[in-house]
XYZ file of C-alpha atoms in Angstrom:
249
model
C 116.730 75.238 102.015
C 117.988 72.939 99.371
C 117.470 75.697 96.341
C 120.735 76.827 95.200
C 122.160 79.796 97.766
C 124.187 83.155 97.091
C 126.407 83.816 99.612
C 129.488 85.977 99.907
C 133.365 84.807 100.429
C 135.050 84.747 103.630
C 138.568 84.948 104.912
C 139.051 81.134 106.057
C 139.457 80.693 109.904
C 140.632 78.356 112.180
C 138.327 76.171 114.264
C 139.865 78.157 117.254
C 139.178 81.437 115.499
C 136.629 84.142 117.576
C 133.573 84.538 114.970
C 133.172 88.122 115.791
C 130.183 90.793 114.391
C 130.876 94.330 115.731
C 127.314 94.942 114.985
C 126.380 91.993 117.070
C 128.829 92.743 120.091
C 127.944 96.288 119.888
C 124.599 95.991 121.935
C 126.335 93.647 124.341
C 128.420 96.171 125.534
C 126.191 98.793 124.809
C 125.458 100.436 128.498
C 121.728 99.505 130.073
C 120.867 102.584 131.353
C 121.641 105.174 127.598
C 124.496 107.762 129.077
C 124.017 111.274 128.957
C 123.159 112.828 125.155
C 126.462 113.441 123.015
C 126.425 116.887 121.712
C 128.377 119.207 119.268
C 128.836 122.973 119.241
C 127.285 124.162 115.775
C 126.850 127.769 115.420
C 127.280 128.320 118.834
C 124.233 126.201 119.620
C 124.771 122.497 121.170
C 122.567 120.140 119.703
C 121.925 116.523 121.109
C 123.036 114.082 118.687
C 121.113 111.635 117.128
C 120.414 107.677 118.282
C 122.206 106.743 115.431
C 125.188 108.670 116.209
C 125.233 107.494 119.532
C 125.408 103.891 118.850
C 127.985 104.358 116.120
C 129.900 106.057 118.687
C 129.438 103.396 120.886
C 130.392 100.462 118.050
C 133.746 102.826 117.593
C 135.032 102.474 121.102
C 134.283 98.767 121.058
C 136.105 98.626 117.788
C 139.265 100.118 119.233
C 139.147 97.755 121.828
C 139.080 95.054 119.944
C 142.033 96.384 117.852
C 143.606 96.564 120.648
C 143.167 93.203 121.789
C 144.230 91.951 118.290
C 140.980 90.932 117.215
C 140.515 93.243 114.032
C 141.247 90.488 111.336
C 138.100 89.144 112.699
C 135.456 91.761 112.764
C 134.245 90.939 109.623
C 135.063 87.310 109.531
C 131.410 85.459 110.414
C 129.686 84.589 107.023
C 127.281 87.228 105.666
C 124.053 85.541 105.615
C 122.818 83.654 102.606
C 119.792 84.008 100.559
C 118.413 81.396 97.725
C 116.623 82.911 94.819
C 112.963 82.307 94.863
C 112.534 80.528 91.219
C 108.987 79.543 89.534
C 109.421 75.805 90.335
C 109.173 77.289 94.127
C 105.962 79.153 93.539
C 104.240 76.116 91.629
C 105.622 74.195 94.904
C 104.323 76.793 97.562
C 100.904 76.628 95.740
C 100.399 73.285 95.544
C 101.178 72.936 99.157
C 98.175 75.507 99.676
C 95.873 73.990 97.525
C 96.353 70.644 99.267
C 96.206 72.371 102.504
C 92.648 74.193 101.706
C 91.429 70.556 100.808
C 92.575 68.880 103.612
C 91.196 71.352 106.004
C 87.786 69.960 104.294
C 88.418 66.368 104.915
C 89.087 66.722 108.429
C 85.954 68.940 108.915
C 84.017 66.219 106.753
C 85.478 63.261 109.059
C 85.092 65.262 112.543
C 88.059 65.725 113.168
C 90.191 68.581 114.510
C 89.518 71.082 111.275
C 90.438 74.177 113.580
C 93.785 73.259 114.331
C 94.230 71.903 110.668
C 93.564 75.504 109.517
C 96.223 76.779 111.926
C 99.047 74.199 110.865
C 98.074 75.610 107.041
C 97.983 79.713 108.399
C 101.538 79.390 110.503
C 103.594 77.059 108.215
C 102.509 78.702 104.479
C 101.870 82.427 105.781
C 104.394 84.591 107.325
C 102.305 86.479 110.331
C 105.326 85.687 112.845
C 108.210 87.181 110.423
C 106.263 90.663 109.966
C 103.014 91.684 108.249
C 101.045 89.933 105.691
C 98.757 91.707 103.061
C 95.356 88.935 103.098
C 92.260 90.132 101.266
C 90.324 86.893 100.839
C 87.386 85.931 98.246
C 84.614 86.045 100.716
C 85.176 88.846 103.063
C 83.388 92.050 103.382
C 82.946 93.396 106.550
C 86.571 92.526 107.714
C 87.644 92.744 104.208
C 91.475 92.988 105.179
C 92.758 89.761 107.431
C 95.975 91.612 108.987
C 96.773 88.728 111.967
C 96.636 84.970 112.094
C 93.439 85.085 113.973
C 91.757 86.621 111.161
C 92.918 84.140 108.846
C 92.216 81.281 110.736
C 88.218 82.788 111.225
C 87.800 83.307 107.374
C 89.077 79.666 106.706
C 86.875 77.562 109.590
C 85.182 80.598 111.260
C 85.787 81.612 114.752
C 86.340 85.250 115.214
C 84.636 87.081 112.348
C 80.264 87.213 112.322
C 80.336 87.062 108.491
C 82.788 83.891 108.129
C 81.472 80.868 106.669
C 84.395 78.952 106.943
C 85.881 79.038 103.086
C 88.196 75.966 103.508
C 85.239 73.815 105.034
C 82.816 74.524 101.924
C 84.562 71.629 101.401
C 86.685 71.980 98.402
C 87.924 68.462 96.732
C 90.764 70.118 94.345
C 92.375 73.369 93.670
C 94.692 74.213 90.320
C 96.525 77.014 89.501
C 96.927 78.685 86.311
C 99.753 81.073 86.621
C 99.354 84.461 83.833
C 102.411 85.891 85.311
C 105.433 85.462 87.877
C 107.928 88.251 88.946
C 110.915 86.802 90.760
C 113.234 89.301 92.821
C 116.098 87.585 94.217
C 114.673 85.801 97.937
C 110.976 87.289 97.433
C 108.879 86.955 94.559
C 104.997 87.120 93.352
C 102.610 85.299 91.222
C 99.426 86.311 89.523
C 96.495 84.200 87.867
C 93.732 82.278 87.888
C 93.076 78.993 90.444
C 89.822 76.995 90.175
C 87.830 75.343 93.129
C 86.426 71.707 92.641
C 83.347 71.718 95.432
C 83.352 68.628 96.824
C 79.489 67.681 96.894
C 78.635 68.711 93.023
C 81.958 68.364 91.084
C 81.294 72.177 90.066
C 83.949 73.952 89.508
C 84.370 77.905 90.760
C 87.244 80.133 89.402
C 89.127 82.739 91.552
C 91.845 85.937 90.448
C 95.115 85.375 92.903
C 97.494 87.795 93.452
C 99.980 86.078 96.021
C 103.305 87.531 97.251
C 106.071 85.370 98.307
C 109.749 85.636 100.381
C 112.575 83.537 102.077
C 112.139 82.831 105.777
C 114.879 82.488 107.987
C 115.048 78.691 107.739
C 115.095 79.277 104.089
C 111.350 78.423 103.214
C 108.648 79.991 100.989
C 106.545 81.894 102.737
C 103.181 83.901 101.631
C 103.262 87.801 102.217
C 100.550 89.073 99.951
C 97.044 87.025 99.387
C 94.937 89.330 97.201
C 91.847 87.267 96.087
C 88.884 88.131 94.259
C 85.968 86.400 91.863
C 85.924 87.802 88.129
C 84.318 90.831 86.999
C 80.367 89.906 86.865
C 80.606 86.733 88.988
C 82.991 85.011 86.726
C 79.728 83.948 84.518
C 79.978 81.219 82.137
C 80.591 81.856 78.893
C 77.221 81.578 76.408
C 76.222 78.694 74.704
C 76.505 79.190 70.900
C 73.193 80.568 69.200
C 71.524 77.587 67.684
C 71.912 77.816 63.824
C 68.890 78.768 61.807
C 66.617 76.674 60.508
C 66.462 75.914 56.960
């Protein structure tokens, strides 16, 4: 990432210096087949100790043994990882990047081209379904209001896997804009809330959406979507009525 990164100081090392985790050696030398249950007398009853206990037990001994080889100034030597602070100018980036994504998944459906896999380059590089779960309620979903995996996502947007799915990104759409209400930024993970409008591509009309979307740091350091709560105003979002014609004189 090139956003600005918090990171903790480290004793400096040589270039010949072991990089050693005990946490990360720990289940290297951690025994395949788990050893008999540690227990403890407690009131004259012997209770199994818990999985916890039993790997800290097990991180001890390989601690001493690593004193013992000399190798304590380095337990804690590798860098802690770092962590950039997700900052507004990175939400207004990771929505334009989706907005431009929903209306090029139009163009190639409008041109014949491969619209399907567009969709999927859009769901795996802006959503996070392979770092852990995503929260997706689209617009235009009732029946499978809540899109939990990436094959869900990828039906709503170009249909595929869901019966009701009309394919939202192949409507098509020829511009989306965002107007942020509200941001709230939490170190590497963040959220915006608002309004973002939907040019249709045949008419010029344009159709305005709530958003809700969640945000935090992959591992490579990029913005990734978490949350996706979308939803049309109360009533339809209805256009405001003309003004009453004055009376006549």
């Amino acid at each position: 990432s090139s956003r600005p990164s918090t990171a903790y100081p480290q004793p400096p090392l040589s270039s010949t210096s072991w990089m050693l985790s005990l946490y990360t050696l720990a289940p290297a030398y951690a025994p395949v087949t788990p050893a008999a249950p540690l227990s403890r007398a407690v009131s004259g009853v012997r209770r199994a100790a818990s999985p916890a206990a039993a790997a800290n037990s097990v991180r001890d001994s390989i601690a001493t043994t690593l004193l013992s080889l000399g190798l304590a100034a380095h337990l804690t030597a590798a860098p802690l990882p770092a962590f950039a602070e997700i900052t507004k100018a990175d939400i207004i980036a990771a929505e334009q990047k989706w907005g431009d994504g929903i209306v090029r998944v139009g163009e190639v459906y409008s041109k014949g081209g491969d619209y399907k896999m567009a969709a999927k380059v859009l769901v795996d590089s802006l959503y996070g379904y392979d770092q852990g779960p995503v929260l997706f309620k689209p617009t235009k979903a009732s029946e499978k209001e809540f899109r939990l995996t990436p094959g869900e996502a990828y039906s709503y947007f170009v249909t595929g896997q869901e019966v009701e799915d009309k394919g939202f990104a192949i409507h098509p759409w020829s511009k989306v804009r965002f107007d942020n209400k509200q941001f709230l930024l939490k170190g590497d993970s963040a959220a915006a809330m608002g309004n973002y409008y939907f040019t249709d591509a045949k008419t010029g009309e344009e159709t305005k959406v709530d958003f809700t979307f969640g945000y935090f740091e992959d591992v490579l350091g990029n913005v990734r979507i978490n949350l996706h709560h979308s939803s049309l105003p109360y009533g339809g979002g209805a256009k405001a009525a003309a003004p009453a014609a004055a009376p006549a004189a």
